[in-house]
PDB file of C-alpha atoms in Angstrom:
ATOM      1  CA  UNK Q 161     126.407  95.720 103.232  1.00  0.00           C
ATOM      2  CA  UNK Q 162     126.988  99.416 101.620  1.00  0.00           C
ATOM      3  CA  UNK Q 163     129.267  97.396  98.970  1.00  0.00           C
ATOM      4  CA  UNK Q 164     126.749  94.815  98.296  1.00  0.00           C
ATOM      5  CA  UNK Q 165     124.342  97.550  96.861  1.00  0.00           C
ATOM      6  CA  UNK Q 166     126.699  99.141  95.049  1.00  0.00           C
ATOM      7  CA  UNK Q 167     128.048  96.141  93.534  1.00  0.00           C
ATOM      8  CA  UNK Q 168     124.854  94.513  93.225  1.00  0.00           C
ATOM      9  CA  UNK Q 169     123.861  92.501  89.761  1.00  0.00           C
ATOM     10  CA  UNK Q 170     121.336  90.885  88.477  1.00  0.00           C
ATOM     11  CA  UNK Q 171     121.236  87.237  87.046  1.00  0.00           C
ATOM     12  CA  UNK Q 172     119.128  88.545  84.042  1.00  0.00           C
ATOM     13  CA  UNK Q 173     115.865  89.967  83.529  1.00  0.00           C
ATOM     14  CA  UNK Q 174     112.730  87.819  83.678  1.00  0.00           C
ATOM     15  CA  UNK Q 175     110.112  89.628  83.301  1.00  0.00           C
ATOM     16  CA  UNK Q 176     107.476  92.664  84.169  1.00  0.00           C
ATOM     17  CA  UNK Q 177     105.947  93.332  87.046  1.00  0.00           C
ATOM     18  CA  UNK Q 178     102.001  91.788  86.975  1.00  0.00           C
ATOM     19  CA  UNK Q 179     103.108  89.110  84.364  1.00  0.00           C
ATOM     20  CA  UNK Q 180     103.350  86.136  87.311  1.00  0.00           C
ATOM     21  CA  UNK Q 181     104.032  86.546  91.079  1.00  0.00           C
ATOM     22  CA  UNK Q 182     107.526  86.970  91.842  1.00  0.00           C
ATOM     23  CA  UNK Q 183     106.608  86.950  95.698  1.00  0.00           C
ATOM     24  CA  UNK Q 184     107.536  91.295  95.433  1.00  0.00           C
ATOM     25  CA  UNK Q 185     103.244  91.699  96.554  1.00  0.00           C
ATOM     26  CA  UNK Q 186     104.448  90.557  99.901  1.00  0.00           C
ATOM     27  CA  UNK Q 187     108.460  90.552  99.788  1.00  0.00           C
ATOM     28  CA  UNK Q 188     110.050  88.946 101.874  1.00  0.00           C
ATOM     29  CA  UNK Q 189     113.034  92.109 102.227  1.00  0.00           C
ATOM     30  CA  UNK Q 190     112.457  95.685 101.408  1.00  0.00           C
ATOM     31  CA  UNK Q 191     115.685  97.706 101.332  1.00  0.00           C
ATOM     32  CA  UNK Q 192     115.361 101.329 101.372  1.00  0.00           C
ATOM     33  CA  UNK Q 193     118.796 103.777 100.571  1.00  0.00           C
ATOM     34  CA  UNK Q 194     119.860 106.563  99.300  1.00  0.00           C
ATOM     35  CA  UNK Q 195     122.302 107.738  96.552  1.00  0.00           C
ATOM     36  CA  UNK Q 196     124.599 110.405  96.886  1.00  0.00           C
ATOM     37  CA  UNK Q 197     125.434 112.268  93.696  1.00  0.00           C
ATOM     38  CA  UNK Q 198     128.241 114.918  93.649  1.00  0.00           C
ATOM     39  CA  UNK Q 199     127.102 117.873  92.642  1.00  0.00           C
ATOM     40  CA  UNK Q 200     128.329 119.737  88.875  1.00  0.00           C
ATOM     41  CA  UNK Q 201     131.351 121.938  89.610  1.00  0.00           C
ATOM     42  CA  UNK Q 202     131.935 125.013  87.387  1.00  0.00           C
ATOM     43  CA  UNK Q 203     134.957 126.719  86.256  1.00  0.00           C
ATOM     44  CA  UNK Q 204     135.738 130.596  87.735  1.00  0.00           C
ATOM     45  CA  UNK Q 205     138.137 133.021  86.183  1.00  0.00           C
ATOM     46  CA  UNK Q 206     139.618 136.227  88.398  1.00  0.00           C
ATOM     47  CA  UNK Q 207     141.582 138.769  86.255  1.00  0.00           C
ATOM     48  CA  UNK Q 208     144.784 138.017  89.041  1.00  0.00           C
ATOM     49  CA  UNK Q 209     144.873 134.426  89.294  1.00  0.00           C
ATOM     50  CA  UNK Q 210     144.345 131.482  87.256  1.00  0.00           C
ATOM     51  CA  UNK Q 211     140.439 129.433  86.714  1.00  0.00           C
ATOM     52  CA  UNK Q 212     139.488 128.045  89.675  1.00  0.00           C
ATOM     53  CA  UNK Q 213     136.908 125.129  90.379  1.00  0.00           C
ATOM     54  CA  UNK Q 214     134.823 125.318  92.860  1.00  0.00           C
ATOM     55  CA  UNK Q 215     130.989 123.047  93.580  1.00  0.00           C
ATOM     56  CA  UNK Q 216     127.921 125.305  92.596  1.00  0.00           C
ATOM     57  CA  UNK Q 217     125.806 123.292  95.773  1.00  0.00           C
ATOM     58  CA  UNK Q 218     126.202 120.316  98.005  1.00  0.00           C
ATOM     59  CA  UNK Q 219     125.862 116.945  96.703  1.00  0.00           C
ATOM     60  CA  UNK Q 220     122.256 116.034  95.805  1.00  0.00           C
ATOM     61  CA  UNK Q 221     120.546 113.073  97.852  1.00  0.00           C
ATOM     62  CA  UNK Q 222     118.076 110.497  96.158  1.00  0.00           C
ATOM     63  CA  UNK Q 223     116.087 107.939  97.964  1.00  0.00           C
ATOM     64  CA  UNK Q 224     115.501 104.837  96.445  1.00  0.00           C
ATOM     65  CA  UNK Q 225     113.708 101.446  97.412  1.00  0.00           C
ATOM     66  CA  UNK Q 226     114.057  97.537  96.616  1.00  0.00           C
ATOM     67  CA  UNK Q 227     111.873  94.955  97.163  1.00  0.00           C
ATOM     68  CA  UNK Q 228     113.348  91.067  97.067  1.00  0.00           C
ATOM     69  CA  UNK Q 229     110.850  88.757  96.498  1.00  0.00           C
ATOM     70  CA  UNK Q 230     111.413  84.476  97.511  1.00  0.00           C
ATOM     71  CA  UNK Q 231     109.692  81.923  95.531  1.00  0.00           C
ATOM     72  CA  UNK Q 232     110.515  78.492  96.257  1.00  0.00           C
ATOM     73  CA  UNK Q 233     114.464  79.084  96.270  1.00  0.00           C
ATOM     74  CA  UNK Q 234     114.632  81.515  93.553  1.00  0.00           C
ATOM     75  CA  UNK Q 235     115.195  85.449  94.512  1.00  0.00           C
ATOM     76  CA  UNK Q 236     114.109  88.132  92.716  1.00  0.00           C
ATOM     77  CA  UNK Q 237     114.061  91.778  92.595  1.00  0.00           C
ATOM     78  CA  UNK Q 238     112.386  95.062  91.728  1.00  0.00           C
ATOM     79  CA  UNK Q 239     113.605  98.832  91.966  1.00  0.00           C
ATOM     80  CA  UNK Q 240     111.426 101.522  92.816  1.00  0.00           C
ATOM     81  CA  UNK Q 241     108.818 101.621  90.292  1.00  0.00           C
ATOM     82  CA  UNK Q 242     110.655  99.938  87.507  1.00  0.00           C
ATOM     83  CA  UNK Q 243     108.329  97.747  85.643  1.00  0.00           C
ATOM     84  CA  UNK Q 244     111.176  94.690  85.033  1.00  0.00           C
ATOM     85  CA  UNK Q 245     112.168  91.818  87.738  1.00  0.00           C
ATOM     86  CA  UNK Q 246     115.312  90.263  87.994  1.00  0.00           C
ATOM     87  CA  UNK Q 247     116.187  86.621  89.306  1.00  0.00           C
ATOM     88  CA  UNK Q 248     119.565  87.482  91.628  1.00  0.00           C
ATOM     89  CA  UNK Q 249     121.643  84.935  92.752  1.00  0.00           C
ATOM     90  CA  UNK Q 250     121.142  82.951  95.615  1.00  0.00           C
ATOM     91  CA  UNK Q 251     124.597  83.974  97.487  1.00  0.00           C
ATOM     92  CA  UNK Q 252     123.035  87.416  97.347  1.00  0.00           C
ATOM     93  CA  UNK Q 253     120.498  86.946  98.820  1.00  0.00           C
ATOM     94  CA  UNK Q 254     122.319  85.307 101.696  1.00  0.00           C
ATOM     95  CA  UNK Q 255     124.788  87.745 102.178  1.00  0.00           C
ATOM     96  CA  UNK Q 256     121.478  90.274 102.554  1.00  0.00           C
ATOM     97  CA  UNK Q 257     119.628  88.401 105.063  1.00  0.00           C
ATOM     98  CA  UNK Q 258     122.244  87.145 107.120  1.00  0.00           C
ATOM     99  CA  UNK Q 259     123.933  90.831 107.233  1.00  0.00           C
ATOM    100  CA  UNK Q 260     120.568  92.888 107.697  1.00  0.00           C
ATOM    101  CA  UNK Q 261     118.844  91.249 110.288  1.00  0.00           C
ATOM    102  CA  UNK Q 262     118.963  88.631 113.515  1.00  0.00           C
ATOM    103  CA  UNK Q 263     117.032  85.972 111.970  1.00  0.00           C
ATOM    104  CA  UNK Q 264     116.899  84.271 116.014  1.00  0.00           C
ATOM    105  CA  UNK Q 265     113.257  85.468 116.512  1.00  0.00           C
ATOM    106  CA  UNK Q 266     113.100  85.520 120.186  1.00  0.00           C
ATOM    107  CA  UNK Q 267     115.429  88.076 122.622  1.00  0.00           C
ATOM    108  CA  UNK Q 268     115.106  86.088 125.648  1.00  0.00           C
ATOM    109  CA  UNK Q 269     117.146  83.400 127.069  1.00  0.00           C
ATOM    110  CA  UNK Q 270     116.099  79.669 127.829  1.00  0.00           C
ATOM    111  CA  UNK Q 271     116.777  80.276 131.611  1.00  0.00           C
ATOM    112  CA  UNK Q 272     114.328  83.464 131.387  1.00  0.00           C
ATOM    113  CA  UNK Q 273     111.401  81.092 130.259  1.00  0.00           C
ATOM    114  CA  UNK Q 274     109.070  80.157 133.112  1.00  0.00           C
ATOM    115  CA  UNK Q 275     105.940  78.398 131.335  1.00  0.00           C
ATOM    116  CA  UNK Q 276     105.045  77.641 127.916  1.00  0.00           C
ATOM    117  CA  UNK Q 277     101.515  76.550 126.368  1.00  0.00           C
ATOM    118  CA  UNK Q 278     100.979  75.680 123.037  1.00  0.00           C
ATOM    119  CA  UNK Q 279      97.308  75.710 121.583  1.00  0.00           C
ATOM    120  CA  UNK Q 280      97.041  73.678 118.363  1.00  0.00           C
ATOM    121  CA  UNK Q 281      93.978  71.158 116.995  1.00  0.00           C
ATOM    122  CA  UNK Q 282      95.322  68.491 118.246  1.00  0.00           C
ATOM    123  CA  UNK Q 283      95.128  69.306 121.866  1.00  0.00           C
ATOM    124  CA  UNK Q 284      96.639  71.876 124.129  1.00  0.00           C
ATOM    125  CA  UNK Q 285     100.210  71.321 126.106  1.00  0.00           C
ATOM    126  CA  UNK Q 286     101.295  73.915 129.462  1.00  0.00           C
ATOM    127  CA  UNK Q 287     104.532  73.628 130.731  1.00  0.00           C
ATOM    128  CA  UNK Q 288     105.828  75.295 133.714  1.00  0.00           C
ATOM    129  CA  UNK Q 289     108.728  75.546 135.924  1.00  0.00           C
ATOM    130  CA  UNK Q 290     108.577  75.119 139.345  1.00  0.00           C
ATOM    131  CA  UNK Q 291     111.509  75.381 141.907  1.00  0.00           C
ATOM    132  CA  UNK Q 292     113.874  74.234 139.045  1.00  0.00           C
ATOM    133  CA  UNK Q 293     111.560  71.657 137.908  1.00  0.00           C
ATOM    134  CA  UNK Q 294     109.780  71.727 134.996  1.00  0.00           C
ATOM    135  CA  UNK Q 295     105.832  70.363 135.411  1.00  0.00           C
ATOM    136  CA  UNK Q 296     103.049  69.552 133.463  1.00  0.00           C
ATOM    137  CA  UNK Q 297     100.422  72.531 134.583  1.00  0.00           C
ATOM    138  CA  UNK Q 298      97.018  70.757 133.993  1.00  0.00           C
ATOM    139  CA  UNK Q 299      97.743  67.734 135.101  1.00  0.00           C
ATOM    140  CA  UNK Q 300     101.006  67.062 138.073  1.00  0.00           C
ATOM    141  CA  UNK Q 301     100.852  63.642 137.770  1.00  0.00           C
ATOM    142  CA  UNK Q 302     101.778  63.333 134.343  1.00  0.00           C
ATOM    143  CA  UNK Q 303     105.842  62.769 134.577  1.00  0.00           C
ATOM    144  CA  UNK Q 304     107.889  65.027 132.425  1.00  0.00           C
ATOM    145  CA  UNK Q 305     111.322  64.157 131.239  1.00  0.00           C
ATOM    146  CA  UNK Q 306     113.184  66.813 132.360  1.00  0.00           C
ATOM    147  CA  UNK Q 307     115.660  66.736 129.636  1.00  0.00           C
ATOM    148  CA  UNK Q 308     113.048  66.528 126.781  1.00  0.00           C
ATOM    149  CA  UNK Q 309     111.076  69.647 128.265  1.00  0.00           C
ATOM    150  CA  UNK Q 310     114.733  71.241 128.646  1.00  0.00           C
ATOM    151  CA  UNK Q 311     115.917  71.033 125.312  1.00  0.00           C
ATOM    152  CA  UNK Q 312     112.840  71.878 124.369  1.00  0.00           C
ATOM    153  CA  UNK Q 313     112.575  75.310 125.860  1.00  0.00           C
ATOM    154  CA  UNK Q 314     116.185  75.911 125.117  1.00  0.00           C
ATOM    155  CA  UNK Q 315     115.059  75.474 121.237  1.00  0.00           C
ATOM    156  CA  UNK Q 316     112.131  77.372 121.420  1.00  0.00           C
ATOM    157  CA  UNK Q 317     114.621  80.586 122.699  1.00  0.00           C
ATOM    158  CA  UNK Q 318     116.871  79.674 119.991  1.00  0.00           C
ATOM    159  CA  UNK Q 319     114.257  79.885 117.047  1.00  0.00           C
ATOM    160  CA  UNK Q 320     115.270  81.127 114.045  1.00  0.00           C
ATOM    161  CA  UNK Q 321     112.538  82.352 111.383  1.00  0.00           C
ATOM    162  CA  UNK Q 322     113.425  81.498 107.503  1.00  0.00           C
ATOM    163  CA  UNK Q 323     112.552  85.186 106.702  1.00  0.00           C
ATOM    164  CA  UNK Q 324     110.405  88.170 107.963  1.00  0.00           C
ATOM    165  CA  UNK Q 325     107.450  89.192 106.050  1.00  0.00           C
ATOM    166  CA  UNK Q 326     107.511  92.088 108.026  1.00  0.00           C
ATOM    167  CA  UNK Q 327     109.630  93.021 110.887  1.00  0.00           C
ATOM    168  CA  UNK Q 328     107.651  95.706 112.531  1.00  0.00           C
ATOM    169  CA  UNK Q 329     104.342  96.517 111.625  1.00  0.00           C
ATOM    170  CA  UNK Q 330     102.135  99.666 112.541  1.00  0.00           C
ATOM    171  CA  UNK Q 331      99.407  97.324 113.082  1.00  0.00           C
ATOM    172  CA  UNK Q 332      98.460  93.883 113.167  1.00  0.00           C
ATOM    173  CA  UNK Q 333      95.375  93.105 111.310  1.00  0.00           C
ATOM    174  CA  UNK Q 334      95.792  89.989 109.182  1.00  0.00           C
ATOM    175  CA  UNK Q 335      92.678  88.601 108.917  1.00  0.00           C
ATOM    176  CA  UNK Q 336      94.181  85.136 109.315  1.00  0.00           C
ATOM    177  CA  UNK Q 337      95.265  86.086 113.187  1.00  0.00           C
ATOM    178  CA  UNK Q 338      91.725  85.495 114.155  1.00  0.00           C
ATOM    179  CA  UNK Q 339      91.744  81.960 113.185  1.00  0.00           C
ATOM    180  CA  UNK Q 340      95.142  80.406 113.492  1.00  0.00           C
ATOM    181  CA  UNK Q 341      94.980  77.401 114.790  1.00  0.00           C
ATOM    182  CA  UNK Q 342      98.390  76.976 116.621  1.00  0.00           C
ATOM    183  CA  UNK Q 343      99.077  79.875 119.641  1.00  0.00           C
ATOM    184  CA  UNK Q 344     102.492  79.968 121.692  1.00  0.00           C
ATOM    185  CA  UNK Q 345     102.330  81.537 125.163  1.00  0.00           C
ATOM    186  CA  UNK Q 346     105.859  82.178 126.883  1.00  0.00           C
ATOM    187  CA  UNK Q 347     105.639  83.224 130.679  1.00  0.00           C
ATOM    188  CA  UNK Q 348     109.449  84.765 131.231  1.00  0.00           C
ATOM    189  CA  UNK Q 349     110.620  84.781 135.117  1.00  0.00           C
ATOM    190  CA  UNK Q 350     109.710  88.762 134.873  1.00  0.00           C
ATOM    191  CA  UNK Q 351     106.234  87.998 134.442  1.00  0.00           C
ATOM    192  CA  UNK Q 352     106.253  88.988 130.949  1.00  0.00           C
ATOM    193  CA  UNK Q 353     104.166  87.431 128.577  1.00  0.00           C
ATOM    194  CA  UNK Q 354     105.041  86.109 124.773  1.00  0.00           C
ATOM    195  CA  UNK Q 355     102.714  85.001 122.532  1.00  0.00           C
ATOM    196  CA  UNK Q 356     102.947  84.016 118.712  1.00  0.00           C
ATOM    197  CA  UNK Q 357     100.392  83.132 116.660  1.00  0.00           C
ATOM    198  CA  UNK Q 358     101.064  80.272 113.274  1.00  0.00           C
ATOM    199  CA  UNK Q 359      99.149  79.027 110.759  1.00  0.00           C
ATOM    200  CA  UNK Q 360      99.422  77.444 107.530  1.00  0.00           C
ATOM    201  CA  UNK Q 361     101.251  79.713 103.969  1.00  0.00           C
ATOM    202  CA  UNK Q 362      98.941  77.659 102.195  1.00  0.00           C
ATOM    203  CA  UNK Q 363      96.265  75.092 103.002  1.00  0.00           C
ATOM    204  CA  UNK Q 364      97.696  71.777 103.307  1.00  0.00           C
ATOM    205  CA  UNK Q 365     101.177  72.716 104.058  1.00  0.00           C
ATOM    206  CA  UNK Q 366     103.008  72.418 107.754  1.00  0.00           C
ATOM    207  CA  UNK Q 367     101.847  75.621 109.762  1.00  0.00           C
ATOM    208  CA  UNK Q 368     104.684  78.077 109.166  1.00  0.00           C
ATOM    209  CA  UNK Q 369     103.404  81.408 108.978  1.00  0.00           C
ATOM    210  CA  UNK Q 370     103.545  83.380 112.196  1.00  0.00           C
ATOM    211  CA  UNK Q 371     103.496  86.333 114.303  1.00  0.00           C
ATOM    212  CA  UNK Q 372     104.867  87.757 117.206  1.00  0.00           C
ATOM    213  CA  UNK Q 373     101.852  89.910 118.708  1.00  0.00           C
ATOM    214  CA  UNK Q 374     103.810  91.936 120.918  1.00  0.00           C
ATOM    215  CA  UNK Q 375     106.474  92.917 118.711  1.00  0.00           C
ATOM    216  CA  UNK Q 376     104.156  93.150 115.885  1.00  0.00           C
ATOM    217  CA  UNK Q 377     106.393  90.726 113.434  1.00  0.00           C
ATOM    218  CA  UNK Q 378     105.480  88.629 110.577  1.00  0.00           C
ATOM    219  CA  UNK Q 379     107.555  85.777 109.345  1.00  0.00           C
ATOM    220  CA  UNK Q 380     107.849  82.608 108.151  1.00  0.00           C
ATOM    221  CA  UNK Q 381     109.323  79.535 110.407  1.00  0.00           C
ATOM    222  CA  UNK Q 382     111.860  76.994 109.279  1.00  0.00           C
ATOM    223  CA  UNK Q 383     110.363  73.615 108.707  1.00  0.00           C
ATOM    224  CA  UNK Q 384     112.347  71.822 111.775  1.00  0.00           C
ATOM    225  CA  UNK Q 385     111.442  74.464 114.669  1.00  0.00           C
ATOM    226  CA  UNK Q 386     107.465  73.981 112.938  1.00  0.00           C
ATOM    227  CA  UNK Q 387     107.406  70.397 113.658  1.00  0.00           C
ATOM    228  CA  UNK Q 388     109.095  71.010 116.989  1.00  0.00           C
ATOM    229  CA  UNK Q 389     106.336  73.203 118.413  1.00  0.00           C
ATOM    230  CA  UNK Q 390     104.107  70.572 116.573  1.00  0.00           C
ATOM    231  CA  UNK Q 391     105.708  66.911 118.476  1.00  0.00           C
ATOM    232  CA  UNK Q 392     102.484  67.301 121.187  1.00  0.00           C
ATOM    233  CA  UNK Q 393     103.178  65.766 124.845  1.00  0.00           C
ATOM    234  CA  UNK Q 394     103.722  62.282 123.589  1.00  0.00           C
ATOM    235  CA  UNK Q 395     107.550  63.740 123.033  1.00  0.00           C
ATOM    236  CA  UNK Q 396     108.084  65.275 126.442  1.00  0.00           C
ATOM    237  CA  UNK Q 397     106.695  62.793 129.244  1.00  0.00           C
ATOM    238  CA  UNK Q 398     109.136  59.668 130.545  1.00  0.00           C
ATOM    239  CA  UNK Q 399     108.974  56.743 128.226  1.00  0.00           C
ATOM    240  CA  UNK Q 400     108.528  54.581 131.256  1.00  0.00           C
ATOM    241  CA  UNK Q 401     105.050  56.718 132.207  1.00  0.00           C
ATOM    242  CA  UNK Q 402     103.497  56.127 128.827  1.00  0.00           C
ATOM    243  CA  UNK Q 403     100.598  53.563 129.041  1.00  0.00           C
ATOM    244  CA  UNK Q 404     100.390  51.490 126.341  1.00  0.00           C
ATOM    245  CA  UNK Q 405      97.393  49.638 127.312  1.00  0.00           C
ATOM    246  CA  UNK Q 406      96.567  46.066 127.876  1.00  0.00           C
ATOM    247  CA  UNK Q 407      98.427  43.450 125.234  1.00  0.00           C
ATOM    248  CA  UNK Q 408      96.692  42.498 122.598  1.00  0.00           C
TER     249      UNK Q 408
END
């Protein structure tokens, strides 16, 4: 990682800071480091012996701080106040987020998972597991497929986000928490509880944007574990239990 920031370069320059949104208001990485610089040595003569070198003071320390903005699939990047953005290149940016941080959102396992509900307009599905088996909550006649609801909790431990907005907040006070319209309880075996609230980036688009009350993270989901959490119970009951109603 160290010799990714030191060998770090930019594409080229595209621009000043304020001139168009280069996704740095909220980036989606902020890298803080610091710079060592070795300090000025200085020459010492002694009548008996020949000049000597010697350091004048320890090496100075300067903390520095960039922010890597994503738009669309193009990366870009400010440093400290510098007024100009640069566009890197998109194998930086990989090597960045896969080497900083665990993008698998959740730390528990899918054997640790003992009930999940998911809230979302279109209804509300509860899932819990009872001596091995895994039932629907409001309703035990409704017939589960066992493997469905299996994989399905096995995916749901193995999330991964597409990138944090922020990993650990001081505070969660998005306005938009109030109102998102998709919430994800997870009841571990411990008695533990897991929640994550998602809503839509932008109106229109496939809820994506969520957060992970309890650990007080913001991200951004990938598009295939979205629709996941969004397939309803239609997905997870026996094919053989779904009525179709009468013919014709």
């Amino acid at each position: 990682m160290t010799n990714n920031l030191a060998q770090l370069r930019a594409k080229k320059v595209v621009g000043r800071i304020g001139a168009q949104d280069y996704g740095l208001e909220a980036p989606a990485m902020t890298i803080a480091f610091m710079l060592e610089q070795a300090a000025e040595s200085e020459s010492t003569s002694q009548p008996t012996s020949q000049p000597t070198s010697q350091p004048t003071s320890q090496p100075t320390l300067s903390a520095h701080v960039m922010k890597i903005g994503r738009v669309g699939n193009t990366t870009y990047c400010r440093k400290d106040d510098d007024p100009y953005v640069f566009e890197l290149d998109e194998t930086i940016w990989r090597a960045f987020s896969d080497e900083l941080i665990d993008r698998r959102l959740l730390d528990i396992e899918a054997g640790e998972i003992a009930g999940v509900t998911i809230q979302a307009p279109g209804g509300t599905i509860e899932f819990a597991r009872r001596d091995g088996v895994w039932v629907y909550a409001s309703d035990p006649y409704v017939e589960l497929s066992q493997k469905k609801v299996g994989d399905f909790v096995r995916e749901l431990a193995e999330m991964r986000v597409d990138h944090y907005v922020r990993y650990r907040a001081d505070k969660l006070s998005d306005p938009w928490l109030e109102s998102a319209p998709v919430t994800v309880t997870i009841l571990t075996d411990e008695d533990t509880i897991e929640t994550i609230k998602i809503d839509q980036a932008r109106r229109g688009e496939l809820p994506r944007l969520g957060a992970w009350l309890e650990q007080r993270r913001v991200f951004m989901l990938r598009q295939g574990d979205a629709q996941r959490l969004m397939r309803g119970l239609d997905h997870s009951v026996k094919s053989e239990a779904i009525d179709l109603g009468p013919a014709g």
